Coordinates of C-alpha atoms in Angstrom, one line a residue:
X596 CA -8.4 7.5 -23.5
X597 CA -6.7 6.6 -20.2
X598 CA -7.3 8.9 -17.3
X599 CA -4.4 11.3 -17.4
X600 CA -3.8 11.8 -13.7
X601 CA -3.4 8.0 -13.3
X602 CA -1.0 7.8 -16.3
X603 CA 1.0 10.6 -14.8
X604 CA 1.2 8.8 -11.5
X605 CA 2.5 5.6 -13.2
X606 CA 5.1 7.6 -15.1
X607 CA 6.2 9.9 -12.3
X608 CA 9.8 9.7 -11.3
X609 CA 10.7 8.4 -7.9
X610 CA 11.1 11.3 -5.4
X611 CA 11.2 12.3 -1.8
X612 CA 7.5 11.9 -1.1
X613 CA 7.5 8.2 -2.1
X614 CA 10.1 7.5 0.6
X615 CA 8.2 9.7 3.1
X616 CA 5.0 7.8 2.4
X617 CA 6.9 4.5 2.9
X618 CA 7.9 5.4 6.4
X619 CA 4.5 6.9 7.3
X620 CA 2.6 3.9 6.0
X621 CA 5.2 1.4 7.5
X622 CA 4.7 2.6 11.1
X623 CA 1.7 0.4 11.6
X624 CA 3.7 -2.7 10.5
X625 CA 6.6 -1.5 12.7
X626 CA 4.2 -1.4 15.7
X627 CA 2.8 -4.8 14.7
X628 CA 6.3 -6.4 14.8
X629 CA 7.2 -4.6 18.0
X630 CA 4.2 -5.8 19.8
X631 CA 4.5 -9.4 18.5
X632 CA 8.2 -9.8 19.3
X633 CA 8.2 -8.1 22.7
X634 CA 5.7 -10.5 24.1
X635 CA 8.0 -13.5 24.5
X636 CA 10.4 -11.7 26.9
X637 CA 7.4 -10.0 28.6
X638 CA 5.8 -13.4 29.3
X639 CA 9.1 -14.5 30.8
X640 CA 8.9 -11.6 33.2
X641 CA 5.2 -12.1 34.0
X642 CA 5.8 -15.8 34.7
X643 CA 8.4 -15.0 37.3
X644 CA 6.4 -12.2 38.9
X645 CA 2.9 -13.7 39.1
X646 CA 3.7 -17.5 39.3
X647 CA 5.4 -19.3 42.1
X648 CA 8.7 -21.1 41.7
X649 CA 8.6 -24.9 41.8
X650 CA 11.2 -27.6 42.3
X651 CA 14.1 -25.2 42.1
X652 CA 12.9 -23.5 38.9
X653 CA 11.5 -20.0 38.6
X654 CA 7.8 -19.3 37.9
X655 CA 6.6 -19.8 34.3
X656 CA 3.6 -18.5 32.5
X657 CA 1.4 -21.6 31.6
X658 CA 1.3 -22.5 27.9
X659 CA -2.5 -22.0 27.9
X660 CA -2.1 -18.4 29.1
X661 CA 0.6 -17.6 26.5
X662 CA -1.6 -19.2 23.8
X663 CA -4.6 -17.2 24.8
X664 CA -2.5 -13.9 24.8
X665 CA -1.3 -14.7 21.3
X666 CA -4.6 -15.9 19.9
X667 CA -6.6 -12.9 21.2
X668 CA -4.3 -10.5 19.5
X669 CA -4.5 -12.4 16.2
X670 CA -8.3 -12.6 16.5
X671 CA -8.4 -8.8 16.9
X672 CA -6.2 -8.5 13.8
X673 CA -8.6 -10.6 11.8
X674 CA -11.5 -8.3 12.8
X675 CA -9.5 -5.2 12.1
X676 CA -8.5 -6.3 8.6
X677 CA -12.1 -7.0 7.7
X678 CA -13.6 -3.9 9.2
X679 CA -11.0 -1.3 8.3
X680 CA -10.5 -2.9 4.9
X681 CA -14.2 -2.4 4.0
X682 CA -14.2 1.1 5.5
X683 CA -11.2 2.0 3.4
X684 CA -13.2 1.5 0.3
X685 CA -16.4 3.1 1.6
X686 CA -15.2 6.3 3.2
X687 CA -11.7 6.6 1.9
X688 CA -8.2 5.4 2.8
X689 CA -7.1 8.6 4.5
X690 CA -10.2 9.1 6.6
X691 CA -9.9 5.8 8.4
X692 CA -6.1 5.7 8.4
X693 CA -5.9 7.9 11.4
X694 CA -8.4 5.9 13.4
X695 CA -6.3 2.8 13.2
X696 CA -3.2 4.7 14.3
X697 CA -5.0 6.2 17.3
X698 CA -6.3 2.8 18.3
X699 CA -2.7 1.4 18.2
X700 CA -1.3 4.2 20.3
X701 CA -4.1 4.0 22.9
X702 CA -3.9 0.2 23.2
X703 CA 0.0 0.1 23.3
X704 CA -0.2 2.3 26.3
X705 CA -3.1 0.4 27.7
X706 CA -1.3 -3.0 27.5
X707 CA 1.3 -1.7 30.0
X708 CA -0.8 0.7 32.0
X709 CA -2.8 -1.9 33.9
X710 CA -4.2 -0.7 37.2
X711 CA -4.2 -4.2 38.5
X712 CA -1.7 -6.0 40.6
X713 CA -3.3 -9.4 40.9
X714 CA -2.5 -12.1 38.4
X715 CA -6.0 -12.6 37.0
X716 CA -6.7 -8.9 36.7
X717 CA -3.4 -8.2 35.0
X718 CA -3.7 -11.0 32.4
X719 CA -7.4 -10.1 31.7
X720 CA -6.4 -6.4 31.2
X721 CA -3.5 -7.4 29.0
X722 CA -5.6 -9.6 26.8
X723 CA -8.3 -7.0 26.5
X724 CA -5.9 -4.3 25.3
X725 CA -4.0 -6.7 23.1
X726 CA -7.3 -7.6 21.4
X727 CA -8.0 -3.9 20.7
X728 CA -4.4 -3.4 19.6
X729 CA -4.9 -6.3 17.2
X730 CA -7.9 -4.6 15.7
X731 CA -5.8 -1.4 15.1
X732 CA -2.9 -3.3 13.7
X733 CA -5.2 -5.4 11.4
X734 CA -6.8 -2.2 10.1
X735 CA -3.4 -0.8 9.2
X736 CA -2.5 -3.8 6.9
X737 CA -5.0 -3.1 4.0
X738 CA -4.8 0.7 4.4
X739 CA -0.9 0.9 4.3
X740 CA -0.6 -1.5 1.4
X741 CA -3.4 0.2 -0.6
X742 CA -2.1 3.7 0.0
X743 CA 1.4 2.9 -1.0
X744 CA 0.3 1.0 -4.1
X745 CA -1.9 3.9 -5.3
X746 CA 0.9 6.5 -4.7
X747 CA 3.7 4.7 -6.3
X748 CA 4.7 4.6 -10.0
X749 CA 4.5 1.3 -11.8
X750 CA 8.3 0.9 -12.3
X751 CA 9.1 0.8 -8.5
X752 CA 5.7 0.0 -7.0
X753 CA 6.8 -3.4 -5.8
X754 CA 9.9 -2.1 -4.1
X755 CA 8.0 0.6 -2.2
X756 CA 5.2 -1.7 -1.0
X757 CA 7.9 -4.1 0.1
X758 CA 9.6 -1.2 1.8
X759 CA 6.5 -0.6 3.8
X760 CA 6.3 -4.2 4.8
X761 CA 10.1 -4.2 5.7
X762 CA 9.3 -1.9 8.6
X763 CA 8.3 -5.1 10.4
X764 CA 12.0 -6.1 10.4
X765 CA 13.0 -2.8 12.1
X766 CA 10.1 -3.3 14.5
X767 CA 11.6 -6.6 15.6
X768 CA 15.0 -5.0 16.0
X769 CA 13.5 -2.0 18.0
X770 CA 11.6 -4.4 20.2
X771 CA 14.7 -6.4 21.0
X772 CA 16.8 -3.2 21.5
X773 CA 14.2 -1.7 23.9
X774 CA 13.8 -4.9 25.8
X775 CA 17.5 -5.4 26.2
X776 CA 18.1 -1.8 27.2
X777 CA 15.2 -1.7 29.8
X778 CA 16.1 -5.1 31.2
X779 CA 19.8 -4.2 31.5
X780 CA 18.9 -0.9 33.2
X781 CA 16.7 -2.6 35.8
X782 CA 19.2 -5.3 36.4
X783 CA 22.0 -2.7 36.9
X784 CA 20.0 -0.9 39.6
X785 CA 18.5 -4.0 41.2
X786 CA 19.5 -5.0 44.7
X787 CA 21.9 -7.9 44.4
X788 CA 23.1 -8.2 48.0
X789 CA 20.2 -7.3 50.4
X790 CA 17.6 -9.5 52.1
X791 CA 15.2 -9.1 49.1
X792 CA 18.0 -9.3 46.5
X793 CA 17.2 -10.4 42.9
X794 CA 18.0 -14.0 42.1
X795 CA 16.9 -16.8 39.8
X796 CA 14.1 -17.7 42.3
X797 CA 13.3 -14.2 43.6
X798 CA 12.0 -11.4 41.4
X799 CA 11.6 -7.9 42.9
X800 CA 8.5 -5.8 42.5
X801 CA 10.3 -3.5 40.2
X802 CA 10.1 -6.1 37.5
X803 CA 6.4 -5.4 37.3
X804 CA 7.3 -2.0 36.0
X805 CA 9.9 -3.3 33.6
X806 CA 7.5 -5.2 31.3
X807 CA 5.0 -2.4 31.4
X808 CA 7.5 0.1 30.1
X809 CA 8.6 -2.2 27.3
X810 CA 5.0 -2.5 26.1
X811 CA 4.2 1.2 26.4
X812 CA 7.3 2.3 24.4
X813 CA 5.6 0.7 21.4
X814 CA 3.3 3.6 21.2
X815 CA 6.1 6.1 20.6
X816 CA 6.9 5.5 16.9
X817 CA 3.2 5.5 16.0
X818 CA 2.7 8.8 17.9
X819 CA 5.6 10.5 16.1
X820 CA 4.1 9.8 12.7
X821 CA 0.5 10.8 13.6
X822 CA 0.8 14.3 12.2
X823 CA 2.2 13.2 8.8
X824 CA -0.4 10.5 8.5
X825 CA -3.2 13.1 9.1
X826 CA -1.8 15.5 6.5
X827 CA -1.4 12.9 3.8
X828 CA -3.9 13.6 0.9
X829 CA -6.3 11.0 -0.2
X830 CA -4.9 8.8 -3.0
X831 CA -5.5 10.0 -6.5
X832 CA -6.9 6.6 -7.6
X833 CA -9.6 6.6 -4.8
X834 CA -10.5 10.3 -5.5
X835 CA -10.6 9.8 -9.3
X836 CA -12.1 6.3 -9.6
X837 CA -14.3 6.0 -6.5
X838 CA -15.2 9.5 -5.6
X839 CA -15.0 10.5 -9.3
X840 CA -13.4 13.9 -8.6
X841 CA -10.6 13.9 -11.2
X842 CA -9.8 17.6 -10.6
X843 CA -9.3 17.1 -6.9
X844 CA -7.1 14.1 -7.5
X845 CA -4.9 16.1 -9.9
X846 CA -4.7 19.0 -7.4
X847 CA -3.8 16.7 -4.5
X848 CA -1.0 15.0 -6.4
X849 CA 0.3 18.3 -7.6
X850 CA 0.8 19.3 -4.0
X851 CA 3.0 16.4 -3.0
X852 CA 4.7 15.3 -6.2
X853 CA 7.1 18.1 -7.4
X854 CA 7.1 17.1 -11.1
X855 CA 3.4 16.4 -11.5
X856 CA 2.3 18.3 -14.6
X857 CA -1.0 19.9 -13.7
X858 CA -1.1 22.1 -16.8
X859 CA -0.8 19.3 -19.3
X860 CA -3.4 17.1 -17.6
X861 CA -6.0 19.9 -17.5
X862 CA -5.2 21.0 -21.0
X863 CA -5.8 17.4 -22.2
X864 CA -9.1 17.4 -20.3
X865 CA -10.2 20.7 -22.0
X866 CA -9.1 19.4 -25.5
X867 CA -11.1 16.2 -24.9
X868 CA -14.2 18.3 -24.0
X869 CA -13.9 20.4 -27.1
X870 CA -13.4 17.4 -29.4
X871 CA -16.7 15.8 -28.5
X872 CA -19.2 18.7 -29.1
X873 CA -22.1 18.4 -28.8
X874 CA -21.5 16.0 -25.8
X875 CA -23.4 12.7 -25.9
X876 CA -25.6 11.8 -22.9
X877 CA -23.7 9.9 -20.3
X878 CA -24.5 6.2 -20.4
X879 CA -24.7 4.4 -17.1
X880 CA -21.4 2.8 -15.8
X881 CA -20.9 -0.7 -17.2
X882 CA -19.0 -1.9 -14.2
X883 CA -21.8 -1.4 -11.6
X884 CA -21.6 -4.8 -10.0
X885 CA -21.2 -5.0 -6.2
X886 CA -18.8 -7.0 -4.1
X887 CA -21.4 -9.7 -3.3
X888 CA -22.3 -10.5 -6.9
X889 CA -21.6 -13.2 -9.5
X890 CA -19.9 -10.6 -11.7
X891 CA -17.3 -9.9 -9.0
X892 CA -16.8 -13.6 -8.5
X893 CA -16.4 -14.2 -12.2
X894 CA -13.9 -11.3 -12.7
X895 CA -11.9 -11.4 -9.4
X896 CA -12.9 -14.5 -7.5
X897 CA -9.8 -16.5 -8.7
X898 CA -7.4 -13.7 -7.7
X899 CA -9.1 -13.3 -4.3
X900 CA -8.8 -17.1 -3.7
X901 CA -5.1 -17.0 -4.8
X902 CA -4.2 -14.1 -2.4
X903 CA -6.2 -15.5 0.5
X904 CA -5.1 -19.1 0.2
X905 CA -1.4 -18.1 -0.2
X906 CA -1.5 -15.9 2.8
X907 CA -3.3 -18.6 4.8
X908 CA -0.7 -21.2 3.8
X909 CA 2.3 -19.0 4.5
X910 CA 1.3 -17.9 8.0
X911 CA 0.9 -21.5 9.3
X912 CA 4.7 -22.3 9.0
X913 CA 5.7 -18.7 9.6
X914 CA 4.0 -18.3 12.9
X915 CA 4.9 -21.8 14.0
X916 CA 8.6 -20.8 14.0
X917 CA 8.4 -20.6 17.8
X918 CA 8.1 -24.4 18.0
X919 CA 11.8 -25.0 18.0
X920 CA 13.1 -21.8 19.5
X921 CA 13.4 -23.3 22.9
X922 CA 15.6 -26.0 21.4
X923 CA 18.0 -23.3 20.1
X924 CA 18.2 -21.6 23.5
X925 CA 19.5 -24.6 25.3
X926 CA 23.2 -24.8 24.2
X927 CA 23.7 -21.0 23.7
X928 CA 22.0 -19.5 26.7
X929 CA 22.1 -20.5 30.4
X930 CA 19.0 -22.3 31.8
X931 CA 16.3 -20.3 33.6
X932 CA 17.3 -21.4 37.0
X933 CA 20.8 -19.9 36.5
X934 CA 19.7 -16.3 35.6
X935 CA 17.4 -13.7 37.1
X936 CA 14.3 -12.4 35.5
X937 CA 16.0 -9.4 33.7
X938 CA 18.8 -11.6 32.4
X939 CA 16.4 -14.1 30.9
X940 CA 14.3 -11.4 29.2
X941 CA 17.6 -9.9 27.9
X942 CA 18.7 -13.2 26.5
X943 CA 15.4 -13.9 24.7
X944 CA 15.5 -10.4 23.1
X945 CA 19.1 -10.8 22.1
X946 CA 18.3 -14.1 20.3
X947 CA 15.5 -12.4 18.4
X948 CA 17.7 -9.5 17.4
X949 CA 20.4 -11.9 16.0
X950 CA 17.8 -13.7 13.9
X951 CA 16.4 -10.3 12.7
X952 CA 19.8 -9.0 11.7
X953 CA 21.0 -12.2 10.1
X954 CA 17.9 -13.4 8.2
X955 CA 14.7 -11.4 8.6
X956 CA 15.9 -8.0 7.5
X957 CA 18.2 -9.2 4.7
X958 CA 15.2 -11.1 3.3
X959 CA 13.2 -7.9 3.1
X960 CA 16.1 -6.1 1.4
X961 CA 16.5 -8.8 -1.2
X962 CA 12.8 -8.6 -2.0
X963 CA 13.0 -4.8 -2.3
X964 CA 16.0 -5.1 -4.7
X965 CA 14.7 -7.8 -6.9
X966 CA 10.9 -7.6 -6.9
X967 CA 10.6 -5.2 -9.9
X968 CA 13.3 -7.2 -11.8
X969 CA 12.3 -10.9 -11.5
X970 CA 8.6 -10.4 -10.5
X971 CA 6.3 -11.2 -7.6
X972 CA 5.3 -14.7 -8.7
X973 CA 8.8 -16.0 -9.1
X974 CA 9.9 -14.7 -5.7
X975 CA 6.9 -16.3 -4.0
X976 CA 7.6 -19.6 -5.6
X977 CA 11.3 -19.4 -4.7
X978 CA 10.4 -18.6 -1.1
X979 CA 7.9 -21.5 -0.7
X980 CA 10.3 -23.9 -2.3
X981 CA 13.3 -23.2 -0.1
X982 CA 11.1 -22.9 3.1
X983 CA 10.0 -26.5 2.3
X984 CA 13.5 -27.6 1.7
X985 CA 14.8 -26.2 5.0
X986 CA 11.8 -27.4 7.0
X987 CA 12.4 -30.9 5.6
X988 CA 16.1 -30.7 6.5
X989 CA 15.1 -29.8 10.1
X990 CA 12.4 -32.5 10.2
X991 CA 13.9 -35.7 8.7
X992 CA 16.8 -36.2 11.2
X993 CA 15.2 -34.3 14.1
X994 CA 14.6 -37.3 16.4
X995 CA 17.8 -39.0 15.6
X996 CA 20.2 -36.1 15.4
X997 CA 18.9 -32.5 15.9
X998 CA 17.2 -33.2 19.3
X999 CA 20.6 -33.9 20.9
X1000 CA 22.9 -31.9 18.6
X1001 CA 21.6 -28.3 18.4
X1002 CA 24.7 -26.8 16.8
X1003 CA 25.4 -23.9 14.5
X1004 CA 24.0 -25.7 11.4
X1005 CA 20.7 -26.1 13.2
X1006 CA 20.6 -22.3 13.7
X1007 CA 21.6 -21.7 10.1
X1008 CA 18.7 -23.8 8.8
X1009 CA 16.3 -22.1 11.2
X1010 CA 17.5 -18.6 10.0
X1011 CA 17.2 -19.6 6.3
X1012 CA 13.5 -20.5 6.8
X1013 CA 13.1 -16.9 8.0
X1014 CA 15.1 -15.5 5.2
X1015 CA 13.2 -17.2 2.4
X1016 CA 9.8 -16.5 4.0
X1017 CA 10.6 -12.8 3.8
X1018 CA 12.4 -13.0 0.5
X1019 CA 9.3 -14.9 -0.6
X1020 CA 5.7 -15.3 0.3
X1021 CA 5.6 -13.3 3.6
X1022 CA 6.3 -10.1 1.6
X1023 CA 4.6 -11.0 -1.6
X1024 CA 1.3 -11.9 0.0
X1025 CA 1.2 -8.4 1.4
X1026 CA 1.9 -6.8 -2.0
X1027 CA -0.3 -8.7 -4.4
X1028 CA -3.8 -8.0 -3.0
X1029 CA -2.9 -4.2 -3.2
X1030 CA -2.3 -4.6 -7.0
X1031 CA -4.9 -7.0 -8.4
X1032 CA -8.3 -5.5 -7.6
X1033 CA -10.3 -2.5 -8.7
X1034 CA -9.9 0.7 -6.6
X1035 CA -13.4 0.4 -5.1
X1036 CA -12.7 -3.2 -3.9
X1037 CA -8.9 -3.0 -3.3
X1038 CA -8.8 -2.3 0.5
X1039 CA -11.6 -4.8 1.1
X1040 CA -10.0 -7.6 -0.8
X1041 CA -6.6 -6.9 0.9
X1042 CA -8.4 -7.1 4.3
X1043 CA -10.0 -10.4 3.4
X1044 CA -6.7 -11.9 2.2
X1045 CA -4.9 -10.7 5.3
X1046 CA -7.7 -12.0 7.6
X1047 CA -7.3 -15.5 6.1
X1048 CA -3.6 -15.2 6.7
X1049 CA -4.1 -14.5 10.4
X1050 CA -6.4 -17.5 10.6
X1051 CA -3.5 -19.5 9.4
X1052 CA -1.3 -17.7 12.0
X1053 CA -3.6 -18.9 14.8
X1054 CA -3.3 -22.4 13.5
X1055 CA 0.4 -22.2 13.3
X1056 CA 1.1 -20.4 16.6
X1057 CA -1.5 -22.3 18.7
X1058 CA -2.4 -25.5 17.0
X1059 CA 1.1 -26.6 16.0
X1060 CA 2.5 -25.5 19.4
X1061 CA 0.4 -28.2 21.1
X1062 CA 0.5 -30.7 18.2
X1063 CA 4.3 -30.7 18.1
X1064 CA 4.7 -32.1 21.7
X1065 CA 6.4 -35.5 22.1
X1066 CA 4.3 -38.6 21.8
X1067 CA 5.6 -40.0 25.1
X1068 CA 4.1 -38.2 28.1
X1069 CA 7.4 -38.3 30.0
X1070 CA 9.0 -36.1 27.3
X1071 CA 6.1 -33.6 27.1
X1072 CA 6.8 -30.1 28.4
X1073 CA 4.9 -28.9 31.5
X1074 CA 1.4 -27.8 30.8
X1075 CA 1.0 -29.7 27.5
X1076 CA -0.5 -32.9 26.4
X1077 CA 1.2 -35.5 24.1
X1078 CA 1.1 -34.7 20.4
X1079 CA 2.4 -35.9 17.1
X1080 CA 6.0 -35.1 17.8
X1081 CA 8.3 -32.4 16.4
X1082 CA 9.5 -34.4 13.5
X1083 CA 6.0 -35.0 12.2
X1084 CA 5.0 -31.4 12.8
X1085 CA 7.9 -30.1 10.8
X1086 CA 7.1 -32.6 8.0
X1087 CA 3.6 -31.3 7.8
X1088 CA 4.8 -27.7 7.8
X1089 CA 7.1 -28.5 4.9
X1090 CA 4.3 -30.1 3.0
X1091 CA 2.2 -27.0 3.5
X1092 CA 4.9 -25.0 1.9
X1093 CA 4.8 -27.3 -1.1
X1094 CA 1.1 -26.7 -1.3
X1095 CA 1.8 -23.0 -1.4
X1096 CA 4.3 -23.5 -4.3
X1097 CA 1.7 -25.4 -6.3
X1098 CA -1.0 -22.8 -5.6
X1099 CA 1.3 -20.0 -6.7
X1100 CA 2.2 -21.8 -9.9
X1101 CA -1.4 -22.3 -11.0
X1102 CA -3.3 -19.4 -9.6
X1103 CA -1.0 -16.4 -8.9
X1104 CA -0.6 -13.8 -11.7
X1105 CA 2.3 -11.5 -12.4
X1106 CA 1.8 -7.8 -11.8
X1107 CA 5.3 -6.4 -12.4
X1108 CA 5.6 -3.3 -14.5
X1109 CA 1.9 -3.0 -15.1
X1110 CA -0.4 -0.3 -13.9
X1111 CA -3.0 -1.0 -11.3
X1112 CA -5.8 -0.6 -13.9
X1113 CA -4.1 -3.2 -16.1
X1114 CA -3.6 -5.6 -13.2
X1115 CA -7.2 -5.7 -12.2
X1116 CA -7.9 -7.3 -15.5
X1117 CA -11.0 -5.3 -16.4
X1118 CA -9.5 -2.8 -18.8
X1119 CA -10.8 0.2 -16.9
X1120 CA -10.9 3.3 -19.0
X1121 CA -12.2 6.8 -18.8
X1122 CA -14.8 6.8 -21.5
X1123 CA -16.4 10.2 -22.2
X1124 CA -16.4 13.5 -20.5
X1125 CA -20.0 14.4 -21.1
X1126 CA -20.4 17.5 -19.0
X1127 CA -17.8 20.0 -17.8
X1128 CA -18.3 23.3 -16.0
X1129 CA -18.2 26.5 -18.1
X1130 CA -15.1 27.6 -16.3
X1131 CA -13.2 24.8 -18.0
X1132 CA -13.6 26.6 -21.3
X1133 CA -11.9 29.7 -19.9
X1134 CA -8.9 27.8 -18.6
X1135 CA -5.8 28.0 -20.8
X1136 CA -3.2 26.0 -18.8
X1137 CA -2.1 28.7 -16.5
X1138 CA -0.9 27.4 -13.1
X1139 CA -2.4 30.4 -11.3
X1140 CA -5.9 29.4 -12.5
X1141 CA -5.7 25.8 -11.3
X1142 CA -7.3 26.4 -7.9
X1143 CA -10.2 28.3 -9.6
X1144 CA -10.8 25.4 -12.0
X1145 CA -10.6 22.8 -9.3
X1146 CA -13.5 24.3 -7.3
X1147 CA -15.8 24.2 -10.3
X1148 CA -14.7 20.9 -11.8
X1149 CA -15.3 19.2 -8.4
X1150 CA -19.0 19.1 -9.5
X1151 CA -18.0 16.4 -12.0
X1152 CA -18.1 13.9 -9.2
X1153 CA -21.8 14.6 -8.4
X1154 CA -22.8 14.8 -12.1
X1155 CA -21.3 11.4 -12.7
X1156 CA -19.6 12.5 -15.9
X1157 CA -16.5 10.3 -15.4
X1158 CA -17.4 6.7 -15.7
X1159 CA -15.8 3.4 -16.5
X1160 CA -16.2 1.7 -19.9
X1161 CA -15.3 -1.8 -20.9
X1162 CA -12.5 -2.2 -23.5
X1163 CA -15.0 -3.0 -26.2
X1164 CA -17.1 0.1 -25.6
X1165 CA -14.1 2.3 -25.2
X1166 CA -12.6 1.2 -28.5
X1167 CA -15.9 1.9 -30.3

């Protein structure tokens, strides 16, 4: 018979705690987006503060330094996803969840609280703390997705996991809002008339405090949710299926879900015990294979490949979106030598806010609204298809038209690539690994899939940034070498999206409206309850006796009386 506590979770109505868990779990993704999108304006400020003006233009952070700053954070994210993902399956989601949040809080403050004032020391310190911050953010990916998937019911599970991921959109918006507010405040009180007045070629020392404040504010949202994250119970699926303490899983869910029927679940357990007297000896678990085994590869290898490959493919074009941002700035914002440091940072943040409001956040909302109606697989295919279409539309006439005609249609096409990445593979690749694998491998597999995604992000953000430079040296931006050209780079990115579409069609399964146990494809069942404490016989479904029963039935975990049977053996 199916494990009652898990069936009750799948059938539970949507209630307040589901929304609370979405916000708590989403704060890591919020911090991730805040950190990623506040770096472009921060780098503008650092360039003006620590690099000298040349030829009538303000100082600029070299491309190699910007690339190193981005790559070091993404590398940390890869490590964090692998390490925290594995720990989430070994010691529990809740136990390591707090550590990733503490690391994010500490490193967000550390990124801005550099004790140095020299260029080398400041950049070294920034990269060090961004690497550690990346580890914390990476650890939050598999834990947040797994926790939300294991708390949610099967009818709205996709929407709630998408809701967790949509916190990235609000992180982008918060990053832009904070940057604009801080920059505007510093600009208002800056000296505009004195001997050391602020100008396009002169940046006051106060600007060194401005970028530090922007980075450190990123720690505030994570700090505010620390208490609620620490008081969250362990997920019922981890407690019941991995720790094999069904009674504790039932008790934990009864504390947070108001309509969770403890009495019925425990009465069913007692009835099952009485129906199998005398109890048969417990056979060993059938599914005793490890992660590094042929059996795991046979059962789950194709799904792990599909999740990892799709995330890898998606993040290459998604993180390469900065390639043509500078092209958009030109007709809509004044050049750098016409504005001061604060105004330039303000304009960059303003542009990011516009894109977030017009395309990124609506993409998340469309996914939340439709994912449990049309399915994950279809949304991912739609996203890859239209991303390819709009990238080809940007690529084909780029050299002959877009390069000299950056108009509103160019921005619309750019925004639509963001919309269909979020109403598409960017959200779905976060959801599927949390639904396809057994509970004891779920966090690990999500971490592996996400780590491959961040490898693709490094290729997109760094590799294509350099590869997209013009073929002729006279048209190459300062600090770069000649590349394959923007048109060819965009054509390759569009082709990569087509590869993602093909991969999704052949390898990605549908998980909509199915329980996690059904999705993993192994037909996990609770077979027999071979040994129960004597106190279970005395229990008669009274809520006042629940805590007494819980303490005794917790020994079930150590006795190994709950085990997993194959469909064939369970039907026998």
